[in-house]
Amino acid sequence: MDSFLIKGGVPLCGDVAISGAKNAALPIMAAALLTREPCVIRRVPRLVDVRYMGQILSRLGAQVTWEDDAVRIHAAKIKGVGDYDLIRKMRGSICIMGPLLARLKTARVSLPGGCVIGARPINLHLKGFASLGARITITGGYAQARARQLVGAEVFLGGRAGSTVLGTANVMMAATLAEGITVIESAACEPEIVDLANCLNAMGAKVTGAGSPIITITGVKELHGVEHEVIPDRIEAATYAIAAAATKGEVTLHGARTEHLAAVLDKLQAAGVRTERRGAALVVRRGRRLQPVDITTLPYAGFPTDVQAQMMALLTLVPGISIITERIFESRFMHVSELGRLGADIEIEGPSAIVKGGRPLSGAPVMASDLRASAALVIAGLAARGTTLVNRVYHIDRGYEEIDSKLRGLGARIKRLQES
Ligand code: EPZ
């Protein structure tokens, strides 16, 4: 397993290009299952999870060919079973279920199981499919949905933590080929849902309201192929913005959509970080002495849970008390103990982490545990005095395209140690 060796204390300076959004690319790749015509998806980030989705689609019978940052998916003939060993490794693959159900009227997908950040149930996905007339059975660790014909319906997708992003994607995709009209209430409003809806409409679907809590889908007979470019990754952009602030540097982000970053920029500005638009680019630099801020993660357009760990790394450097409350996942504080190894003073109180910031961090060996926690450890290592060794960086390769070379391009002293 690879590791990153980081020599901290160097301000990040320069330009970084933001890649396509992982969390938009995954459901959009799955959407190619809805048509027997070829689909070309551009600005697909070269990530482990994205390649993995390609493997899953191939195992379902689709032809998948990669051309630079584009992928061509031709699902002329497919089968409806997502194997356990494939789905288990990547929870995001659950979004093949809606398209399989819509196209084949049957889908059998292994229950994704939990991961380090929480239980990751799919009850709301299955509730949505059942509302469309599918019969749901759970046997042998698989969820099976079958329907003679999907029929449009009203479905409420709100759960204990608000809506469900991939649940909304799954039900929206299933509804595109249902008979009649489907109204999803308490739909997820994330930009990745809007991007998926735009792609579906370009395939001939009739989806309105994406980006709002009420999405209406009027079923059509069939969908056709598409060429679609994925939106930029707002979580990657937030990660580099926070790294610039944490290292007292100045970084220009190219390709980020600032309207997708409003909650993050609001909190960075409240902490004293300077951000400004320069044409289509976003410049981020550490302003005056930073101030502590309180963060609560919420469904979009609230502060994103996928930026919680990275923000915590920054706030460990800010003198004063910052309180971070995680409202989306039940155990997304795996990075707290590892940040503690770098000298951070953080106490967990239920859903909140109390960050007593201001003590300088000092480098140490740390262990990555999940995608965003790994990013937090890299940020902390870049800001810490001395050398930090981040182990198990395969976690980070799942969601950040070429992060070590992008950081080196900003002046970071980071080296990938390949395990022999
Ligand atoms: C998506 O996961 C993202 N992944 C996650 O990003 C992101 O953190 C999450 O949305 C929340 O924004 C992809 O898009 C591939 P949810 P998803 O369903 O859709 C509960 C990253 O780091 N819930 O919105 O799986 C669930 O337990 C990843 O890039 C149910 O109760 O998340 C959680 O508490 C991590 N029942 C909350 O809803 C369900 O049927 C939000 O989960 C589904 C979800």
Coordinates of C-alpha atoms and ligand atoms in Angstrom, one line a residue:
M1 CA 0.0 0.0 0.0
D2 CA 1.4 3.4 -1.0
S3 CA 2.2 6.2 1.5
F4 CA 2.8 9.9 1.2
L5 CA 6.0 11.4 2.8
I6 CA 5.3 15.0 3.4
K7 CA 7.8 17.7 4.6
G8 CA 5.6 20.4 6.1
G9 CA 5.9 24.1 6.5
V10 CA 5.9 25.1 2.8
P11 CA 3.2 27.6 1.7
L12 CA 1.3 26.3 -1.3
C13 CA 1.5 28.8 -4.1
G14 CA 0.4 28.7 -7.8
D15 CA -2.3 27.3 -10.0
V16 CA -4.3 24.1 -9.7
A17 CA -6.8 22.7 -12.2
I18 CA -9.9 21.2 -10.7
S19 CA -11.0 17.8 -12.1
G20 CA -14.5 16.5 -12.9
A21 CA -16.7 15.6 -10.0
K22 CA -16.4 11.9 -8.8
N23 CA -19.9 12.1 -7.2
A24 CA -21.4 13.3 -10.5
A25 CA -19.4 10.9 -12.8
L26 CA -20.5 7.8 -10.9
P27 CA -24.3 8.1 -11.3
I28 CA -23.9 9.5 -14.8
M29 CA -21.8 6.5 -15.8
A30 CA -24.6 4.3 -14.4
A31 CA -27.2 6.3 -16.4
A32 CA -25.6 4.9 -19.6
L33 CA -27.3 1.6 -18.6
L34 CA -30.7 3.3 -19.4
T35 CA -30.1 3.2 -23.2
R36 CA -28.9 0.7 -25.7
E37 CA -27.1 3.5 -27.6
P38 CA -23.5 4.5 -26.8
C39 CA -22.9 7.4 -24.4
V40 CA -19.7 9.4 -24.1
I41 CA -19.0 11.1 -20.8
R42 CA -16.2 13.7 -20.7
R43 CA -14.2 15.3 -17.9
V44 CA -14.3 12.0 -16.0
P45 CA -11.7 12.1 -13.3
R46 CA -9.0 9.3 -13.4
L47 CA -9.9 7.8 -10.0
V48 CA -9.9 4.3 -8.6
D49 CA -13.7 4.6 -7.9
V50 CA -14.4 5.7 -11.4
R51 CA -12.4 3.0 -13.0
Y52 CA -14.2 0.6 -10.7
M53 CA -17.6 1.8 -11.9
G54 CA -16.3 1.0 -15.4
Q55 CA -15.4 -2.5 -14.3
I56 CA -18.9 -3.0 -12.8
L57 CA -20.6 -1.8 -16.0
S58 CA -18.4 -4.2 -18.1
R59 CA -19.4 -7.1 -15.8
L60 CA -23.0 -6.2 -16.4
G61 CA -22.3 -6.5 -20.2
A62 CA -21.7 -3.0 -21.3
Q63 CA -18.7 -2.1 -23.6
V64 CA -16.6 0.4 -21.7
T65 CA -13.7 2.2 -23.4
W66 CA -11.5 5.0 -22.0
E67 CA -10.2 7.9 -24.1
D68 CA -8.1 10.4 -22.0
D69 CA -10.6 12.0 -19.6
A70 CA -13.6 10.6 -21.4
V71 CA -15.3 7.2 -21.2
R72 CA -17.5 5.6 -23.8
I73 CA -20.2 3.3 -22.4
H74 CA -22.3 1.2 -24.8
A75 CA -24.9 -0.9 -22.9
A76 CA -26.5 -2.6 -25.9
K77 CA -27.1 -5.9 -24.0
I78 CA -26.8 -6.1 -20.2
K79 CA -27.7 -8.4 -17.3
G80 CA -29.3 -7.2 -14.1
V81 CA -27.0 -8.5 -11.3
G82 CA -24.4 -6.5 -9.5
D83 CA -22.1 -9.0 -7.8
Y84 CA -21.2 -8.8 -4.1
D85 CA -17.5 -8.5 -4.5
L86 CA -17.9 -5.6 -6.9
I87 CA -20.5 -3.6 -5.0
R88 CA -19.0 -4.3 -1.6
K89 CA -15.8 -2.4 -2.4
M90 CA -17.6 0.8 -3.5
R91 CA -20.8 2.0 -2.0
G92 CA -21.3 4.4 -4.8
S93 CA -22.0 1.5 -7.2
I94 CA -25.5 1.1 -5.6
C95 CA -26.6 3.7 -8.2
I96 CA -26.7 1.0 -10.9
M97 CA -29.9 -0.4 -9.3
G98 CA -32.3 2.3 -10.6
P99 CA -31.1 2.0 -14.2
L100 CA -31.1 -1.8 -14.2
L101 CA -34.7 -1.8 -12.8
A102 CA -35.8 0.7 -15.4
R103 CA -34.2 -1.0 -18.4
L104 CA -34.6 -4.7 -17.5
K105 CA -37.5 -4.5 -15.0
T106 CA -35.3 -6.4 -12.6
A107 CA -32.2 -5.6 -10.5
R108 CA -30.4 -7.7 -8.0
V109 CA -27.6 -5.9 -6.3
S110 CA -25.6 -6.9 -3.2
L111 CA -26.4 -4.8 -0.1
P112 CA -23.4 -2.4 0.0
G113 CA -22.8 -2.9 3.7
G114 CA -21.4 -0.2 5.9
C115 CA -18.1 1.6 5.8
V116 CA -16.0 3.5 8.3
I117 CA -18.2 6.6 8.2
G118 CA -21.5 4.9 9.0
A119 CA -24.0 2.2 8.4
R120 CA -24.9 3.4 4.8
P121 CA -28.4 1.8 4.6
I122 CA -30.4 1.8 1.3
N123 CA -33.9 1.7 2.8
L124 CA -34.9 5.0 1.1
H125 CA -33.6 3.7 -2.3
L126 CA -35.8 0.6 -1.9
K127 CA -38.7 2.6 -0.6
G128 CA -38.5 4.7 -3.8
F129 CA -38.4 1.6 -6.1
A130 CA -41.4 0.1 -4.2
S131 CA -43.3 3.3 -4.7
L132 CA -42.8 2.9 -8.4
G133 CA -44.4 -0.6 -8.2
A134 CA -41.3 -2.8 -7.8
R135 CA -41.5 -5.9 -5.5
I136 CA -38.5 -5.8 -3.2
T137 CA -36.9 -8.9 -1.6
I138 CA -33.8 -9.1 0.5
T139 CA -32.1 -12.5 0.4
G140 CA -28.6 -13.8 0.9
G141 CA -27.2 -10.3 1.3
Y142 CA -28.8 -9.1 -2.0
A143 CA -31.6 -6.6 -2.6
Q144 CA -33.8 -7.6 -5.5
A145 CA -36.3 -5.3 -7.2
R146 CA -38.7 -6.6 -9.9
A147 CA -41.6 -5.0 -11.6
R148 CA -43.8 -5.9 -14.6
Q149 CA -44.0 -2.2 -15.3
L150 CA -42.8 0.7 -13.3
V151 CA -45.6 3.3 -12.7
G152 CA -45.0 6.9 -11.7
A153 CA -45.8 7.8 -8.1
E154 CA -45.2 10.3 -5.4
V155 CA -42.3 9.3 -3.1
F156 CA -40.9 11.1 0.0
L157 CA -37.1 10.4 0.3
G158 CA -36.4 12.3 3.5
G159 CA -34.5 10.2 6.1
R160 CA -33.1 10.8 9.6
A161 CA -30.3 13.0 8.1
G162 CA -32.3 14.8 5.4
S163 CA -32.5 13.4 1.9
T164 CA -30.3 10.8 0.2
V165 CA -28.1 11.8 -2.7
L166 CA -27.7 8.4 -4.4
G167 CA -31.2 7.5 -3.4
T168 CA -32.5 10.5 -5.3
A169 CA -30.3 9.6 -8.2
N170 CA -31.5 6.0 -8.2
V171 CA -35.2 6.8 -8.0
M172 CA -34.9 9.6 -10.6
M173 CA -33.2 7.2 -13.1
A174 CA -35.7 4.5 -12.5
A175 CA -38.6 7.0 -13.0
T176 CA -37.3 8.1 -16.4
L177 CA -38.7 4.9 -18.0
A178 CA -41.8 4.5 -15.7
E179 CA -45.3 4.9 -17.0
G180 CA -46.7 8.3 -16.0
I181 CA -45.4 11.0 -13.6
T182 CA -43.2 10.6 -10.6
V183 CA -42.7 13.3 -8.0
I184 CA -39.8 12.9 -5.6
E185 CA -40.3 14.9 -2.4
S186 CA -37.5 15.8 -0.1
A187 CA -35.1 15.1 -3.0
A188 CA -31.4 15.8 -2.6
C189 CA -30.4 19.2 -4.0
E190 CA -26.7 18.6 -4.6
P191 CA -25.1 19.9 -7.8
E192 CA -24.3 16.3 -8.8
I193 CA -28.1 15.6 -8.9
V194 CA -28.6 18.6 -11.2
D195 CA -25.7 17.4 -13.4
L196 CA -27.3 13.9 -13.6
A197 CA -30.7 15.4 -14.4
N198 CA -29.2 17.5 -17.2
C199 CA -27.6 14.4 -18.6
L200 CA -30.8 12.4 -18.4
N201 CA -32.7 15.2 -20.2
A202 CA -30.0 15.2 -22.9
M203 CA -30.8 11.5 -23.3
G204 CA -34.5 12.3 -23.9
A205 CA -35.8 12.1 -20.3
K206 CA -38.2 14.6 -18.9
V207 CA -36.9 15.8 -15.5
T208 CA -37.8 19.1 -13.9
G209 CA -37.0 20.6 -10.5
A210 CA -33.5 19.1 -10.0
G211 CA -31.7 21.2 -7.5
S212 CA -34.9 21.8 -5.5
P213 CA -36.5 19.4 -3.0
I214 CA -39.2 18.5 -5.4
I215 CA -38.2 16.7 -8.6
T216 CA -40.8 15.7 -11.3
I217 CA -40.1 13.0 -13.8
T218 CA -42.4 12.3 -16.7
G219 CA -41.7 8.8 -17.9
V220 CA -40.8 8.2 -21.6
K221 CA -40.6 5.0 -23.7
E222 CA -36.9 5.0 -24.2
L223 CA -33.7 7.1 -23.9
H224 CA -31.0 7.6 -26.5
G225 CA -27.3 8.1 -26.3
V226 CA -25.6 11.3 -25.1
E227 CA -22.3 13.2 -25.0
H228 CA -22.1 14.9 -21.6
E229 CA -19.3 16.8 -19.7
V230 CA -19.3 16.3 -15.9
I231 CA -19.3 19.3 -13.6
P232 CA -16.1 20.2 -11.7
D233 CA -15.5 18.6 -8.3
R234 CA -16.6 21.0 -5.6
I235 CA -15.1 18.8 -2.9
E236 CA -11.7 18.7 -4.5
A237 CA -11.9 22.5 -5.0
A238 CA -12.7 23.0 -1.3
T239 CA -9.9 20.7 -0.3
Y240 CA -7.3 22.8 -2.2
A241 CA -8.8 26.0 -0.9
I242 CA -8.4 24.8 2.7
A243 CA -4.9 23.5 2.0
A244 CA -3.9 27.0 0.7
A245 CA -5.2 28.6 3.9
A246 CA -3.6 25.9 6.2
T247 CA -0.2 26.5 4.7
K248 CA -0.5 30.3 4.5
G249 CA -0.1 30.2 0.8
E250 CA -1.9 31.6 -2.2
V251 CA -3.6 29.2 -4.7
T252 CA -5.6 29.9 -7.8
L253 CA -8.2 27.3 -8.5
H254 CA -9.1 26.9 -12.2
G255 CA -12.3 25.3 -13.3
A256 CA -14.1 25.4 -9.9
R257 CA -17.8 26.5 -9.9
T258 CA -17.9 29.0 -7.0
E259 CA -21.7 28.8 -6.9
H260 CA -21.2 25.2 -5.7
L261 CA -18.9 26.3 -2.9
A262 CA -21.0 29.0 -1.2
A263 CA -21.2 27.3 2.2
V264 CA -17.5 26.5 2.3
L265 CA -16.4 29.9 1.1
D266 CA -18.7 31.5 3.7
K267 CA -17.0 29.6 6.5
L268 CA -13.5 30.2 5.2
Q269 CA -14.2 34.0 4.9
A270 CA -15.7 34.0 8.5
A271 CA -12.4 32.4 9.6
G272 CA -10.5 35.2 7.9
V273 CA -9.4 33.4 4.7
R274 CA -9.3 35.7 1.7
T275 CA -11.1 34.4 -1.4
E276 CA -11.7 36.3 -4.6
R277 CA -12.9 35.6 -8.1
R278 CA -10.4 36.4 -10.9
G279 CA -12.3 35.9 -14.1
A280 CA -13.3 32.2 -14.1
A281 CA -10.7 31.4 -11.4
L282 CA -10.9 31.5 -7.7
V283 CA -7.9 32.8 -5.7
V284 CA -7.6 31.7 -2.0
R285 CA -5.0 33.0 0.4
R286 CA -4.5 33.1 4.1
G287 CA -5.6 36.6 5.2
R288 CA -4.9 38.2 8.6
R289 CA -4.8 36.0 11.7
L290 CA -7.5 33.4 11.4
Q291 CA -10.5 33.2 13.8
P292 CA -12.2 30.0 15.1
V293 CA -15.6 29.1 13.5
D294 CA -18.4 26.7 14.3
I295 CA -19.4 24.2 11.5
T296 CA -22.5 22.0 11.2
T297 CA -22.7 19.7 8.3
L298 CA -26.0 19.7 6.4
P299 CA -27.5 18.5 3.1
Y300 CA -26.8 20.9 0.2
A301 CA -26.7 23.9 0.2
G302 CA -25.5 23.6 3.8
F303 CA -21.8 22.9 4.7
P304 CA -20.9 19.6 3.0
T305 CA -20.0 16.6 5.2
D306 CA -17.3 15.7 2.6
V307 CA -15.4 18.9 3.6
Q308 CA -15.8 18.4 7.4
A309 CA -12.5 16.6 8.0
Q310 CA -10.5 19.0 5.8
M311 CA -12.0 22.0 7.7
M312 CA -11.1 20.4 11.0
A313 CA -7.5 20.1 9.9
L314 CA -7.4 23.8 9.2
L315 CA -9.2 24.8 12.5
T316 CA -6.6 22.9 14.6
L317 CA -4.2 25.6 13.5
V318 CA -6.6 28.5 14.5
P319 CA -6.2 29.8 18.1
G320 CA -9.4 29.4 20.0
I321 CA -12.3 27.0 20.2
S322 CA -14.1 25.7 17.1
I323 CA -17.0 23.3 17.3
I324 CA -17.7 21.0 14.4
T325 CA -21.0 19.1 14.4
E326 CA -21.5 16.2 12.0
R327 CA -25.2 15.8 11.2
I328 CA -25.1 13.5 8.1
F329 CA -23.0 10.4 9.1
E330 CA -22.9 8.7 12.5
S331 CA -19.2 8.1 12.7
R332 CA -17.3 10.5 10.6
F333 CA -14.6 11.5 13.1
M334 CA -12.0 8.8 12.3
H335 CA -9.5 11.6 11.5
V336 CA -9.7 13.0 15.0
S337 CA -7.3 10.5 16.6
E338 CA -4.8 10.7 13.7
L339 CA -4.9 14.5 13.9
G340 CA -4.2 14.1 17.6
R341 CA -1.0 12.2 16.7
L342 CA 0.2 15.4 14.9
G343 CA -0.5 17.4 18.1
A344 CA -4.0 18.6 17.6
D345 CA -6.2 19.1 20.7
I346 CA -9.7 17.8 19.8
E347 CA -12.4 16.3 22.0
I348 CA -15.4 14.5 20.7
E349 CA -18.7 15.2 22.5
G350 CA -21.5 13.1 20.8
P351 CA -22.0 14.4 17.2
S352 CA -19.6 17.3 17.9
A353 CA -15.8 17.7 17.9
I354 CA -14.5 20.5 20.0
V355 CA -11.3 21.8 18.4
K356 CA -8.9 23.7 20.7
G357 CA -6.8 25.2 18.0
G358 CA -3.6 27.2 17.9
R359 CA -1.0 24.7 19.0
P360 CA 1.5 24.1 16.1
L361 CA 1.3 20.7 14.5
S362 CA 4.4 18.5 14.4
G363 CA 4.9 15.7 11.8
A364 CA 4.4 12.0 12.6
P365 CA 3.3 8.8 10.9
V366 CA -0.5 8.7 10.6
M367 CA -3.0 6.2 9.1
A368 CA -5.6 7.2 6.5
S369 CA -9.0 5.6 7.2
D370 CA -11.4 7.0 4.6
L371 CA -11.3 9.3 1.6
R372 CA -11.9 12.7 3.2
A373 CA -10.1 11.8 6.5
S374 CA -7.0 11.1 4.3
A375 CA -7.3 14.5 2.7
A376 CA -7.4 16.1 6.2
L377 CA -4.2 14.2 7.2
V378 CA -2.4 15.4 4.1
I379 CA -3.5 19.0 4.8
A380 CA -2.3 18.7 8.4
G381 CA 1.0 17.2 7.2
L382 CA 1.5 20.1 4.8
A383 CA 1.0 22.6 7.6
A384 CA 2.9 20.6 10.3
R385 CA 6.5 21.2 11.2
G386 CA 8.7 18.3 10.2
T387 CA 7.9 15.1 8.3
T388 CA 4.5 13.3 8.2
L389 CA 4.1 9.8 6.7
V390 CA 0.5 9.2 5.7
N391 CA -0.1 5.5 5.3
R392 CA -2.8 3.7 3.2
V393 CA -3.2 6.4 0.6
Y394 CA -5.2 4.1 -1.6
H395 CA -8.1 5.7 0.3
I396 CA -7.2 9.1 -1.2
D397 CA -6.6 7.7 -4.6
R398 CA -10.3 6.8 -4.7
G399 CA -11.4 10.4 -4.8
Y400 CA -8.5 12.8 -5.7
E401 CA -7.0 12.8 -9.1
E402 CA -3.2 12.9 -9.0
I403 CA -3.2 14.7 -5.7
D404 CA 0.5 14.3 -5.0
S405 CA 1.5 15.7 -8.4
K406 CA -1.0 18.6 -8.1
L407 CA 0.3 19.4 -4.7
R408 CA 4.0 19.3 -5.9
G409 CA 2.9 21.7 -8.6
L410 CA 1.9 24.1 -5.8
G411 CA 5.4 23.7 -4.2
A412 CA 4.5 21.0 -1.6
R413 CA 7.3 18.6 -0.6
I414 CA 5.3 15.4 -1.0
K415 CA 6.5 12.1 -2.3
R416 CA 4.6 8.9 -3.0
L417 CA 6.3 5.9 -1.5
Q418 CA 5.2 2.8 -3.5
E419 CA 5.1 -0.3 -1.4
S420 CA 7.2 -2.9 -3.2
Ligands
EPZ1 C1 -23.3 10.6 -1.3 O1 -23.3 9.4 -0.6 C2 -21.8 10.8 -1.6 N1 -21.2 9.7 -2.4 C3 -21.0 11.0 -0.3 O2 -19.7 11.3 -0.6 C4 -21.6 12.1 0.5 O3 -21.0 12.2 1.7 C5 -23.1 11.8 0.7 O4 -23.8 11.7 -0.5 C6 -23.8 12.9 1.5 O5 -23.7 14.1 0.9 C7 -21.5 9.7 -3.7 O6 -22.2 10.5 -4.3 C8 -20.8 8.5 -4.5 P1 -26.7 9.7 1.4 P2 -24.8 8.7 -0.4 O7 -27.6 8.6 0.9 O8 -25.7 9.1 -1.4 C9 -28.8 8.1 5.3 C10 -17.3 11.1 -0.6 O9 -16.5 11.2 0.3 N2 -29.5 7.2 4.4 O10 -26.9 11.1 0.9 O11 -24.5 7.2 -0.1 C11 -27.3 7.8 5.4 O12 -27.1 6.8 6.3 C12 -18.6 10.3 -0.3 O13 -17.2 11.4 -1.8 C13 -30.5 6.4 4.9 O14 -30.8 6.5 6.1 O15 -25.2 9.4 1.0 C14 -26.7 9.1 5.7 O16 -26.8 9.3 7.1 C15 -18.7 9.9 1.2 N3 -31.2 5.6 4.1 C16 -27.6 10.1 5.0 O17 -28.8 9.4 4.7 C17 -30.9 5.5 2.7 O18 -31.5 4.7 2.0 C18 -27.0 10.7 3.8 O19 -26.6 9.6 2.9 C19 -29.8 6.3 2.2 C20 -29.1 7.1 3.1

